[in-house]
Amino acid sequence: MLSQTSPLAVAIFAFFVAVVLGLSFWLGRHARSSQGYFAAHGTIPWFVNGIAFAGDYLSAASFLGICGMIAFYGYDGFLYSIGYLAGWVVALFVIAEPMKRLGRFTFADALDAKFDSRGIKLAAAASTLVISVFYLIPQMVGAGALIKPLLGLEHYWGVTIVGVTVVIIVATAGMVSTTWVQFIKGSLLVVFCLVLVVMILVRGLTIDPYGKDGHRFRVLAEADAVAGATILPAAAEWAGKPYVRAQGVDGVVAVWRREADGRLSECQTFKVSKDKLTRIANGRPQGIGPGTGDLHPIGHLAALPGGVAATGPLSPTAFLSTVQDSTVVLWAKEEIKHPDGAITTVWSQKPTPGADLMAPGQHPLFKGIRGELPLVDPAKPATRTAWWQALWSRVDFISLMLALFCGTASLPHILIRYYTVKDQASARKSTVVGIAAIGFFYVLTLFLGLGAMTSGMLDPTDTNMSAPLLAKSFGTLPFAIISAIAFTTVLGTVSGLIMAASGAIVHDVMTNFLKIGLDDAGKVRAGKIAAVAVGVVAMWLGIQFAKVNVNFLVGWAFNIAASANLPALLMLLFWKGTTKQGITWAVVVGMVSSLAWILLSGPTFKDVYGIDAARSPVPFSQPGILTIPLGFAVLVVVSLLTRRRTGA
Amino acid sequence: MDPADEPAAGDERHATRVGLVLVTVYCLLYAGFIGLAAFGGDLLKTLRPLAGVNLAVLYGLALIVAALVLAAVYMRACRRRGDG
């Protein structure tokens, strides 16, 4: 979908971002020493640090990705909310205080506090870098998704703007100002999302078959649908598909889908030529003005309980139960590949009972977890295949939930924040404040997502834009404010991640592993150079991964974090037999195995390499359920072996 | 900063023990949710125990609230020890 720019929205947006950046420079102006640059002198007040935890954690992925996933697939997006928060329980109860006792700057410091091993330093720095970069990609993708509807610029502009701004922030200020950016934006995000949820509840649910551009999606008897039009033959790539292509007298081709009852339902189509230069939306060249066309915004209800047309204001529980009893029109997506290399994406209407949307299993990845495991009839091989499919989607689901649970405590940019307060009691209080803010926000995401699902504003091509488009359905002002907050969210998270990555490079690799003797000013300078380098890499990757739901990418970052770091962290804290070789190998094996699994999984094949997902050699996409236990096993085995050797 | 918040070595062990108990409680709750979603058939979808809202939503919200409640319990447990 193309977007029209509103000068007012741009002005509010620019003002907001400028204020936040100005504040962060002002607050960070005293950070000059390396202690101040990397850990904010250990002087951040615990309440500020707690909200900054929320600011760090409620990234673009939490905000944009979860809202988008709920808006397109219902409850499955909320699974991420639940898992992300559950991870905090591990962080607070098991990791927070021992970490603070052990470390000073980075994750590697904490792991290495007992051993002073160069192997650990290198392995931990590598895992910090890999996880930071994997976590940076979705933030960058999110930035593009924000800039597009707001400024009407292409996705890569958003990525570039964020990248450049963050590199400036990090290169000039360091940890003090990133903490304050996180605090300001964490508070704003929670408050304005609350305002938005209140607006959703006051608006209630309405049946409006017309989208925000006044287009009504039709379901008609075949004779009415194709009256006066020429039916095009179902040629090669269209053969066997349920679509009817009707060319009107004006030459425009409309695509309809043949439903089970024989009627035709209106589809939307978007054709992109192989060189990506020609874009045809709904049969016309994509553009604004006469003779051109565009995709229509989606997100409407087909039926409300009791046959009413509008509910009026609803209480939170009434809102949820009403969605459960409604019928929502979702859109199924199919890609048609033409012989000349062009691709047509066809979206068709899929009226879905709210009861299905409000339980796990709507997302294609988790489709098999509904109902009981199918019975296997030994005589029919098909039933065996169905049984395996149902099993693998359950394993995928459990693996994701496990990775989210274990991943939070292992994220490098979350751990680094334990060092910015002065003692364990403050770290504890910060984390409780963080949990309260984050938990409240995640409750809001459910309403935001469902509100977006029924807003009539969604862009069928991009799930990540759902939250700002929801705000747009309430007017320019909420839209500009929410976009600005989300944008500063991206800035804040990206700064934190780049800090963690540059800390790993300078502190762990250069100073401790390579033993390069840097003075204080040299360390800060090296940190800034590293920050610029990481920023450039992240910008490039952000442009490559533009179409993947950002939440999905974050889920993978959690898998890697949990597999590489959690076994080492936990065993170090609770098992006296842990050796330095055990830690090094656990980090390396956990990181490499989870990364390899992800690179070989179906979604990567499809969305990144453009290969058929069925050719993926791994049966499910989330590696955590295998690679987390593998990390523990490697640590224990290697520790036992190396301990015996040193004892002998 | 209140000096009573500064933990001594014994309090740290106490805090660790309380933390492990609480994290076990939460693990059981969380595992219950996963088990119901993966192997509970349509229970999460069809049961509507409260105000017409289904079990999937209620259990999800309960997990979020439980995290906060346990965090508060943890704070109190650590602080009481610090005061005594």
XYZ file of C-alpha atoms in Angstrom:
732
model
C 0.000 0.000 0.000
C 1.142 3.521 -0.733
C 0.873 6.131 1.976
C -0.007 9.786 1.836
C 2.042 12.070 4.014
C 0.419 14.476 6.443
C 2.599 17.545 7.229
C 1.059 17.785 10.714
C 1.971 14.168 11.481
C 5.508 14.727 10.265
C 5.856 17.893 12.346
C 4.636 16.219 15.557
C 6.838 13.245 14.856
C 9.940 15.375 14.277
C 9.244 17.405 17.421
C 8.904 14.276 19.572
C 12.034 12.641 18.293
C 14.018 15.880 18.630
C 12.923 16.348 22.253
C 13.897 12.804 23.214
C 17.269 13.054 21.501
C 17.941 16.510 22.977
C 17.168 15.221 26.461
C 19.440 12.248 26.040
C 22.368 14.417 24.920
C 21.780 16.791 27.803
C 21.548 14.020 30.392
C 24.507 12.142 28.968
C 26.843 15.134 28.676
C 28.977 14.096 31.669
C 29.804 10.578 30.528
C 33.472 10.775 29.613
C 35.350 7.947 31.327
C 35.079 4.337 30.073
C 33.321 3.329 33.306
C 30.734 6.023 32.563
C 30.515 5.159 28.884
C 29.835 1.458 29.323
C 28.019 1.228 32.667
C 26.742 4.716 33.473
C 28.988 4.923 36.576
C 26.642 2.475 38.371
C 24.625 5.498 39.439
C 21.236 5.231 37.749
C 18.372 5.392 40.316
C 16.575 2.025 40.621
C 13.150 3.280 39.548
C 14.575 4.918 36.430
C 16.562 1.776 35.741
C 13.415 -0.353 36.176
C 11.461 1.642 33.612
C 14.565 1.594 31.424
C 14.430 -2.231 31.663
C 10.926 -1.932 30.254
C 12.230 0.507 27.656
C 14.975 -1.900 26.624
C 12.666 -4.846 26.522
C 9.572 -3.338 24.934
C 11.325 -3.087 21.637
C 9.881 -2.424 18.229
C 9.309 -6.163 18.091
C 7.178 -6.232 21.207
C 5.160 -3.286 20.092
C 4.929 -3.626 16.311
C 5.430 -7.367 15.969
C 3.008 -8.581 18.609
C 0.283 -6.133 17.546
C 0.753 -7.189 13.941
C 0.713 -10.878 14.731
C -2.448 -10.576 16.846
C -4.083 -8.406 14.168
C -3.408 -11.048 11.481
C -3.502 -14.339 13.436
C -5.246 -13.632 16.750
C -4.097 -15.306 19.934
C -0.800 -16.652 18.579
C 0.742 -13.186 18.816
C -0.253 -13.061 22.470
C 1.768 -16.245 23.080
C 4.846 -14.096 22.572
C 3.582 -11.584 25.158
C 3.149 -14.389 27.667
C 6.540 -15.932 26.931
C 8.449 -12.648 26.938
C 7.118 -11.786 30.371
C 7.616 -15.284 31.784
C 11.295 -14.914 30.944
C 11.501 -12.086 33.442
C 10.660 -14.474 36.244
C 13.827 -16.418 35.464
C 15.795 -13.180 35.165
C 14.620 -11.866 38.520
C 14.541 -14.979 40.677
C 17.543 -16.875 39.391
C 19.976 -14.638 37.515
C 19.684 -11.020 38.683
C 21.574 -10.934 41.951
C 24.321 -13.496 41.377
C 25.059 -11.690 38.117
C 25.420 -8.382 39.864
C 27.788 -10.025 42.384
C 29.969 -11.496 39.657
C 30.264 -8.989 36.860
C 31.176 -5.478 36.006
C 30.595 -4.646 32.349
C 29.436 -7.483 30.162
C 28.022 -10.961 30.112
C 31.508 -12.266 29.406
C 32.822 -10.601 32.580
C 30.239 -12.411 34.670
C 31.001 -15.790 33.121
C 34.689 -15.166 33.422
C 34.782 -13.715 36.941
C 35.785 -17.092 38.416
C 38.157 -18.351 35.749
C 39.956 -15.576 33.859
C 40.013 -17.662 30.696
C 40.646 -16.212 27.252
C 38.521 -18.962 25.688
C 35.481 -17.918 27.712
C 36.048 -14.283 26.842
C 36.114 -14.991 23.140
C 33.136 -17.391 23.171
C 31.001 -15.066 25.262
C 31.903 -12.045 23.166
C 31.012 -13.979 20.012
C 27.633 -15.022 21.397
C 26.937 -11.449 22.523
C 27.698 -10.221 19.018
C 25.582 -12.862 17.250
C 22.582 -12.344 19.548
C 22.841 -8.553 19.359
C 22.909 -8.615 15.586
C 19.970 -11.066 15.402
C 18.047 -8.820 17.766
C 19.074 -5.703 15.841
C 17.615 -6.972 12.543
C 13.968 -6.853 13.706
C 14.473 -3.416 15.239
C 15.752 -2.117 11.921
C 12.930 -3.794 10.002
C 10.482 -2.199 12.455
C 11.979 1.225 11.801
C 11.268 0.812 8.105
C 7.676 -0.231 8.858
C 7.184 2.965 10.875
C 8.672 5.370 8.375
C 6.692 4.051 5.421
C 3.126 5.054 6.437
C 4.322 8.206 8.200
C 6.624 9.836 5.695
C 5.661 7.865 2.585
C 9.301 6.891 2.147
C 10.506 3.453 1.150
C 11.422 0.919 3.800
C 15.193 1.274 3.426
C 14.963 4.981 4.262
C 13.536 4.136 7.690
C 16.349 1.690 8.282
C 18.964 4.211 7.221
C 17.527 7.055 9.313
C 17.460 4.900 12.450
C 20.917 3.535 11.816
C 22.508 6.939 11.358
C 20.695 8.521 14.324
C 21.601 5.712 16.678
C 25.207 5.685 15.652
C 25.310 9.406 16.439
C 23.691 8.842 19.851
C 25.962 5.991 20.794
C 29.091 7.554 19.406
C 28.543 10.754 21.348
C 27.022 9.724 24.644
C 27.115 6.081 25.716
C 25.259 4.300 28.496
C 24.004 7.232 30.577
C 22.030 8.721 27.753
C 20.798 5.375 26.423
C 19.403 4.684 29.902
C 17.578 7.988 29.916
C 16.274 7.470 26.382
C 14.955 4.100 27.519
C 13.334 5.588 30.605
C 11.554 8.369 28.722
C 10.388 6.168 25.910
C 9.427 3.268 28.185
C 7.106 5.549 30.164
C 5.640 7.190 27.063
C 5.019 3.854 25.364
C 3.035 2.389 28.260
C 1.019 5.571 28.850
C 0.077 6.150 25.217
C -0.787 2.519 24.603
C -3.133 2.737 27.575
C -4.750 5.808 25.993
C -5.103 3.919 22.726
C -6.722 0.920 24.443
C -9.238 3.208 26.150
C -10.069 4.674 22.737
C -10.537 1.162 21.303
C -12.905 0.191 24.121
C -14.900 3.412 23.815
C -15.220 2.924 20.060
C -16.420 -0.646 20.569
C -16.858 -3.020 17.637
C -18.680 -2.042 14.463
C -19.616 -3.900 11.311
C -18.303 -1.711 8.517
C -17.880 -3.672 5.309
C -16.332 -0.585 3.759
C -12.634 -0.161 4.512
C -11.185 3.240 5.302
C -10.900 3.982 1.585
C -14.625 3.336 1.070
C -14.144 0.069 -0.810
C -16.581 -2.735 -0.037
C -15.330 -6.326 -0.389
C -18.023 -8.357 -2.103
C -19.178 -11.968 -2.094
C -21.545 -12.476 -5.033
C -23.287 -15.141 -7.091
C -21.092 -15.982 -10.084
C -23.432 -14.397 -12.658
C -23.418 -11.048 -10.787
C -19.705 -11.077 -10.126
C -18.584 -11.545 -13.700
C -21.490 -9.785 -15.492
C -20.222 -8.011 -18.623
C -16.685 -9.279 -18.115
C -14.610 -11.774 -20.075
C -13.420 -14.819 -18.125
C -9.726 -15.369 -18.788
C -8.629 -18.993 -19.291
C -6.894 -20.632 -16.336
C -3.496 -20.713 -18.054
C -0.432 -22.595 -16.808
C 0.342 -20.945 -13.471
C -3.361 -20.357 -12.706
C -4.416 -23.927 -13.552
C -5.925 -25.852 -10.670
C -6.265 -22.714 -8.537
C -9.664 -21.750 -7.101
C -9.519 -18.310 -8.738
C -11.682 -16.805 -11.494
C -10.117 -13.932 -13.452
C -12.639 -11.583 -15.003
C -11.493 -8.869 -17.410
C -13.902 -5.914 -17.427
C -14.692 -3.668 -20.403
C -12.044 -1.212 -19.142
C -9.436 -3.965 -19.475
C -8.879 -4.267 -15.720
C -8.640 -7.855 -14.484
C -10.491 -8.637 -11.249
C -9.678 -11.852 -9.401
C -12.369 -13.766 -7.518
C -12.152 -16.910 -5.460
C -14.687 -19.706 -5.947
C -16.126 -20.607 -2.543
C -17.582 -23.946 -1.433
C -21.150 -22.628 -1.876
C -20.466 -21.730 -5.528
C -20.419 -17.978 -4.946
C -17.412 -15.811 -5.770
C -15.572 -13.700 -3.199
C -13.508 -10.696 -4.162
C -9.726 -11.042 -3.919
C -6.938 -8.493 -3.899
C -3.915 -8.931 -6.118
C -0.488 -7.402 -6.265
C 1.836 -8.253 -9.134
C 5.509 -7.352 -9.025
C 7.700 -7.877 -12.088
C 11.004 -9.693 -11.794
C 13.006 -6.441 -11.809
C 10.566 -5.058 -9.148
C 9.972 -1.949 -11.297
C 6.403 -2.691 -12.460
C 3.809 -3.028 -9.690
C 0.197 -3.786 -10.516
C -2.285 -3.462 -7.629
C -5.770 -4.911 -8.150
C -5.322 -4.815 -11.929
C -4.106 -1.214 -12.224
C -0.612 0.311 -12.005
C 0.055 1.108 -8.358
C -0.231 4.825 -7.714
C -2.388 7.665 -6.468
C -4.625 9.405 -8.995
C -6.778 8.561 -12.042
C -6.010 5.374 -13.947
C -3.984 3.952 -11.080
C -4.942 1.647 -8.256
C -3.766 0.399 -4.894
C -4.518 -2.359 -2.437
C -7.493 -1.670 -0.212
C -6.949 -1.543 3.544
C -8.324 -4.605 5.366
C -9.559 -5.582 8.807
C -13.321 -5.814 9.138
C -15.961 -7.806 10.984
C -18.496 -9.926 9.095
C -20.863 -10.475 12.017
C -21.307 -9.422 15.635
C -23.120 -11.512 18.276
C -26.866 -10.908 18.383
C -26.860 -9.589 14.818
C -26.213 -5.976 15.919
C -24.332 -3.542 13.666
C -22.398 -1.754 16.421
C -21.785 -2.536 20.083
C -21.066 0.916 21.453
C -18.525 1.274 24.292
C -17.380 -2.037 25.806
C -15.720 -3.069 29.060
C -12.395 -4.941 28.670
C -13.985 -8.341 29.334
C -17.003 -7.563 27.155
C -14.615 -6.566 24.359
C -12.811 -9.912 24.563
C -15.970 -12.016 24.780
C -17.593 -10.059 21.935
C -14.605 -10.731 19.667
C -14.920 -14.420 20.566
C -18.530 -14.460 19.395
C -17.968 -12.404 16.242
C -16.870 -13.393 12.765
C -13.747 -11.595 11.566
C -12.677 -11.485 7.941
C -9.043 -12.553 7.779
C -7.170 -12.841 4.482
C -5.500 -15.935 3.099
C -2.412 -15.247 1.016
C -1.126 -17.200 -1.966
C 1.748 -16.448 -4.327
C 1.449 -17.229 -8.045
C 4.775 -17.442 -9.856
C 4.631 -16.407 -13.519
C 6.942 -17.854 -16.184
C 8.565 -14.412 -16.751
C 9.693 -14.261 -13.108
C 6.941 -11.916 -11.951
C 5.025 -12.857 -8.823
C 1.360 -12.176 -8.151
C 0.240 -12.266 -4.545
C -3.459 -13.056 -4.161
C -5.285 -12.313 -0.919
C -8.697 -13.899 -0.488
C -11.330 -13.283 2.163
C -11.458 -15.844 4.923
C -14.298 -15.215 7.394
C -13.061 -16.715 10.674
C -15.047 -17.378 13.870
C -13.724 -15.276 16.742
C -13.634 -18.393 18.923
C -10.877 -19.792 16.658
C -8.951 -16.526 16.727
C -8.915 -16.335 20.490
C -7.052 -19.615 21.055
C -3.594 -20.811 19.956
C -3.264 -22.366 16.510
C -4.297 -19.799 13.880
C -0.762 -19.007 12.713
C 0.390 -21.419 9.978
C 3.324 -22.498 12.132
C 1.108 -23.754 14.965
C -1.792 -24.948 12.864
C -1.424 -28.574 13.914
C -1.826 -27.991 17.649
C -5.624 -27.724 17.481
C -7.680 -30.689 18.625
C -6.349 -34.133 19.527
C -3.389 -35.842 17.876
C -4.891 -37.649 14.847
C -5.265 -41.419 15.028
C -2.826 -43.471 12.984
C -4.192 -46.194 10.754
C -1.223 -48.433 9.788
C -2.912 -49.250 6.481
C -2.990 -45.600 5.392
C 0.393 -43.833 5.154
C -1.400 -40.458 4.939
C -2.611 -40.771 8.534
C 0.953 -41.378 9.646
C 2.093 -38.187 7.868
C -0.740 -36.235 9.504
C 0.265 -37.580 12.899
C 3.871 -36.485 12.409
C 2.805 -33.048 11.198
C 0.578 -32.585 14.232
C 3.427 -33.699 16.459
C 6.017 -31.397 14.883
C 3.815 -28.337 15.183
C 3.372 -29.155 18.888
C 7.134 -29.503 19.268
C 7.583 -26.172 17.469
C 5.129 -24.528 19.832
C 6.675 -25.978 22.997
C 10.142 -25.109 21.726
C 9.178 -21.480 21.135
C 7.610 -21.160 24.588
C 10.706 -22.714 26.144
C 13.049 -20.380 24.270
C 11.055 -17.296 25.285
C 11.068 -18.499 28.898
C 14.820 -19.091 28.954
C 15.920 -16.373 26.551
C 15.180 -13.155 28.446
C 17.749 -13.728 31.156
C 20.352 -14.532 28.502
C 19.972 -11.418 26.334
C 23.173 -9.387 26.498
C 21.504 -5.979 26.481
C 19.194 -6.982 29.329
C 22.027 -8.325 31.471
C 24.121 -5.195 30.954
C 21.455 -3.153 32.703
C 22.083 -4.985 35.980
C 25.357 -3.096 36.202
C 23.895 0.378 35.956
C 22.518 0.430 39.527
C 24.685 0.448 42.600
C 23.835 -2.805 44.464
C 21.787 -6.039 44.464
C 18.841 -4.550 46.323
C 18.564 -1.847 43.657
C 18.894 -4.385 40.867
C 16.056 -6.372 42.491
C 13.824 -3.344 42.843
C 14.563 -2.293 39.249
C 13.528 -5.698 37.984
C 10.235 -5.637 39.898
C 9.444 -2.195 38.480
C 10.415 -3.540 35.069
C 8.106 -6.565 35.391
C 5.180 -4.384 36.452
C 5.587 -2.022 33.504
C 6.221 -4.798 30.989
C 3.394 -7.032 32.250
C 0.915 -4.185 32.084
C 2.061 -3.364 28.576
C 1.633 -6.961 27.418
C -1.941 -7.016 28.678
C -2.489 -3.929 26.528
C -1.007 -5.625 23.442
C -3.926 -8.071 23.334
C -6.400 -5.198 23.057
C -4.200 -3.253 20.638
C -3.868 -6.270 18.358
C -7.575 -7.073 18.365
C -8.353 -3.383 17.915
C -6.084 -3.296 14.869
C -7.672 -6.487 13.520
C -11.049 -4.732 13.399
C -9.846 -1.222 12.486
C -10.350 -1.445 8.721
C -6.923 0.149 8.255
C -4.470 -2.727 7.899
C -1.977 -3.086 5.078
C -2.267 -6.655 3.747
C 1.392 -6.635 2.662
C 2.958 -5.818 6.020
C 1.945 -7.125 9.452
C 4.517 -4.881 11.126
C 2.607 -1.681 10.362
C -0.578 -2.708 12.187
C -0.021 -0.723 15.395
C 0.670 2.657 13.763
C -2.185 2.091 11.314
C -4.513 1.335 14.242
C -3.512 4.691 15.730
C -4.169 6.287 12.349
C -7.756 5.040 12.491
C -8.226 7.428 15.438
C -6.785 10.432 13.617
C -3.543 12.159 12.739
C -2.531 13.170 16.263
C -2.558 9.686 17.858
C -0.895 8.347 14.728
C 1.961 10.854 14.867
C 2.481 10.406 18.604
C 2.446 6.601 18.504
C 4.768 6.576 15.503
C 7.169 8.931 17.242
C 7.161 6.831 20.417
C 7.648 3.638 18.465
C 10.454 5.285 16.535
C 12.222 6.383 19.720
C 11.583 2.826 20.966
C 13.575 1.567 18.039
C 16.265 4.183 18.661
C 16.514 3.243 22.330
C 16.646 -0.505 21.802
C 19.095 -0.227 18.954
C 21.362 2.020 21.050
C 21.302 -0.492 23.902
C 22.123 -3.374 21.574
C 24.904 -1.524 19.825
C 26.325 -0.600 23.244
C 26.301 -4.271 24.238
C 27.942 -5.276 20.973
C 30.605 -2.573 21.083
C 31.256 -3.411 24.753
C 31.829 -7.012 23.729
C 34.243 -6.033 20.983
C 36.297 -3.516 22.945
C 36.211 -4.926 26.441
C 36.200 -8.661 25.805
C 37.916 -9.118 22.472
C 40.370 -6.223 22.229
C 41.318 -5.589 25.854
C 40.945 -9.002 27.470
C 41.453 -11.480 24.629
C 43.929 -9.782 22.327
C 45.522 -7.937 25.287
C 45.769 -4.698 23.337
C 46.831 -2.075 25.849
C 44.338 0.748 25.461
C 44.166 3.749 27.743
C 40.803 5.035 28.912
C 40.282 7.449 26.038
C 41.446 4.764 23.607
C 38.793 2.345 24.893
C 36.031 4.878 24.451
C 37.299 5.703 20.941
C 37.500 2.008 20.008
C 33.979 1.512 21.421
C 32.658 4.254 19.187
C 34.348 2.841 16.084
C 32.935 -0.615 16.901
C 29.473 0.919 17.371
C 29.602 2.470 13.900
C 30.683 -0.841 12.344
C 27.922 -2.847 14.059
C 25.412 -0.164 13.067
C 26.311 -0.441 9.394
C 26.007 -4.246 9.416
C 22.620 -4.015 11.146
C 21.332 -1.497 8.604
C 22.258 -3.787 5.721
C 20.571 -6.809 7.327
C 17.497 -4.744 8.208
C 16.976 -4.007 4.522
C 17.386 -7.698 3.564
C 14.805 -8.983 6.070
C 12.161 -6.327 5.293
C 9.163 -8.652 4.865
C 9.524 -11.009 7.819
C 7.322 -10.357 10.882
C 9.698 -8.723 13.351
C 8.377 -10.794 16.220
C 9.342 -13.975 14.472
C 12.908 -12.703 14.127
C 13.022 -11.810 17.804
C 11.818 -15.309 18.670
C 14.919 -16.622 16.928
C 17.185 -14.221 18.830
C 15.690 -15.675 22.013
C 16.405 -19.208 20.828
C 20.065 -18.376 20.243
C 20.401 -16.454 23.513
C 18.822 -19.254 25.534
C 20.882 -21.973 23.842
C 24.237 -20.204 24.026
C 24.134 -18.313 27.310
C 21.634 -19.878 29.684
C 23.351 -23.240 30.303
C 26.637 -21.466 31.028
C 25.049 -18.864 33.293
C 22.929 -21.276 35.316
C 25.610 -23.914 35.792
C 28.192 -21.318 36.751
C 25.871 -20.012 39.443
C 24.621 -23.351 40.769
C 27.122 -26.128 40.008
C 30.550 -26.070 41.616
C 31.933 -28.647 39.170
C 31.735 -26.272 36.199
C 35.070 -25.777 34.454
C 36.203 -23.077 32.075
C 36.385 -25.532 29.174
C 32.814 -26.604 29.981
C 31.588 -23.023 29.745
C 33.483 -22.264 26.550
C 32.197 -25.363 24.773
C 28.619 -24.919 26.005
C 28.498 -21.354 24.672
C 30.051 -22.289 21.341
C 27.963 -25.437 20.768
C 24.716 -23.784 21.912
C 25.286 -20.808 19.639
C 26.419 -22.707 16.554
C 23.760 -25.434 16.780
C 20.824 -23.045 17.269
C 22.078 -20.689 14.566
C 22.591 -23.560 12.107
C 19.120 -24.957 12.851
C 17.528 -21.565 12.180
C 19.426 -21.092 8.935
C 18.200 -24.527 7.778
C 14.563 -24.122 8.875
C 11.508 -23.845 6.620
C 10.689 -20.152 7.233
C 14.289 -19.133 6.406
C 14.171 -21.204 3.225
C 10.944 -19.520 2.171
C 11.370 -15.890 3.308
C 15.107 -15.336 3.028
C 16.471 -17.687 0.350
C 13.234 -17.954 -1.637
C 13.343 -21.786 -1.720
C 10.360 -24.074 -1.100
C 9.971 -24.515 2.677
C 9.237 -28.227 2.219
C 12.862 -28.782 1.174
C 14.132 -27.705 4.581
C 15.991 -30.587 6.255
C 14.753 -29.774 9.783
C 11.224 -30.763 10.845
C 10.380 -27.685 12.983
C 11.643 -24.106 13.039
C 12.350 -23.240 16.690
C 15.523 -25.025 17.836
C 15.339 -24.274 21.596
C 13.853 -27.568 22.712
C 16.903 -29.415 21.350
C 19.711 -26.892 21.609
C 19.107 -25.675 25.185
C 19.408 -29.199 26.653
C 22.335 -29.767 24.278
C 24.130 -26.765 25.807
C 23.640 -28.209 29.310
C 24.782 -31.646 28.212
C 27.931 -30.299 26.569
C 28.759 -28.231 29.639
C 28.378 -31.150 32.028
C 30.265 -33.644 29.876
C 33.159 -31.310 29.080
C 33.353 -30.153 32.698
C 33.534 -33.739 33.970
C 36.188 -34.662 31.407
C 38.401 -31.633 32.011
C 38.064 -31.845 35.788
C 39.245 -35.431 35.779
C 42.204 -34.465 33.614
C 43.325 -31.632 35.902
C 42.768 -33.881 38.962
C 44.964 -36.657 37.565
C 18.898 4.342 49.881
C 17.591 2.644 53.022
C 20.513 0.873 54.738
C 18.187 -2.065 55.566
C 18.129 -2.895 51.857
C 21.811 -3.759 51.832
C 21.928 -7.537 52.087
C 24.479 -9.458 54.117
C 25.885 -12.795 52.898
C 23.229 -14.867 54.741
C 20.481 -12.789 53.212
C 21.839 -13.480 49.759
C 21.531 -17.218 50.332
C 18.025 -16.647 51.670
C 17.140 -14.608 48.596
C 18.514 -17.325 46.303
C 16.439 -20.002 48.085
C 13.231 -17.946 47.940
C 13.939 -17.224 44.283
C 14.316 -20.903 43.423
C 11.061 -21.815 45.170
C 9.181 -19.057 43.363
C 10.643 -19.881 39.982
C 9.566 -23.510 40.470
C 6.013 -22.385 41.218
C 6.007 -20.279 38.063
C 7.487 -23.087 35.964
C 4.592 -25.352 36.991
C 2.014 -22.700 36.061
C 3.734 -22.075 32.729
C 4.103 -25.774 31.969
C 0.395 -26.209 32.698
C -0.425 -23.630 30.059
C 1.857 -25.202 27.457
C 0.484 -28.652 28.226
C -3.113 -27.486 27.835
C -2.348 -25.699 24.567
C -0.390 -28.586 23.048
C -2.269 -31.616 24.349
C -5.514 -30.323 25.881
C -7.595 -30.657 22.731
C -9.932 -27.666 22.500
C -10.196 -26.998 26.240
C -8.497 -23.579 26.068
C -10.892 -22.536 23.330
C -14.188 -23.949 24.560
C -14.080 -23.413 28.335
C -15.328 -19.979 29.325
C -15.021 -19.780 33.088
C -15.383 -16.029 33.650
C -17.399 -13.199 32.052
C -17.669 -15.132 28.777
C -13.893 -14.940 28.245
C -12.257 -18.225 27.239
C -9.624 -20.106 29.195
C -6.849 -19.308 26.687
C -7.152 -15.579 27.347
C -7.741 -15.953 31.082
C -4.796 -18.321 31.583
C -2.566 -16.017 29.534
C -3.552 -12.981 31.573
C -3.181 -15.017 34.771
C 0.406 -15.892 33.835
C 1.197 -12.191 33.443
C -0.440 -11.301 36.764
C 1.248 -14.270 38.475
C 4.682 -12.987 37.434
C 3.943 -9.678 39.105
C 2.487 -11.275 42.247
C 5.502 -13.572 42.652
C 7.847 -10.618 42.107
C 6.078 -8.740 44.907
C 6.284 -11.793 47.185
C 10.005 -12.032 46.445
C 10.615 -8.373 47.258
C 8.752 -8.699 50.562
C 10.540 -11.907 51.516
C 13.932 -10.332 50.885
C 13.088 -7.055 52.568
C 11.615 -8.619 55.726
C 14.784 -10.625 56.135
C 16.845 -7.471 55.648
C 14.884 -5.604 58.339
C 15.100 -8.470 60.870
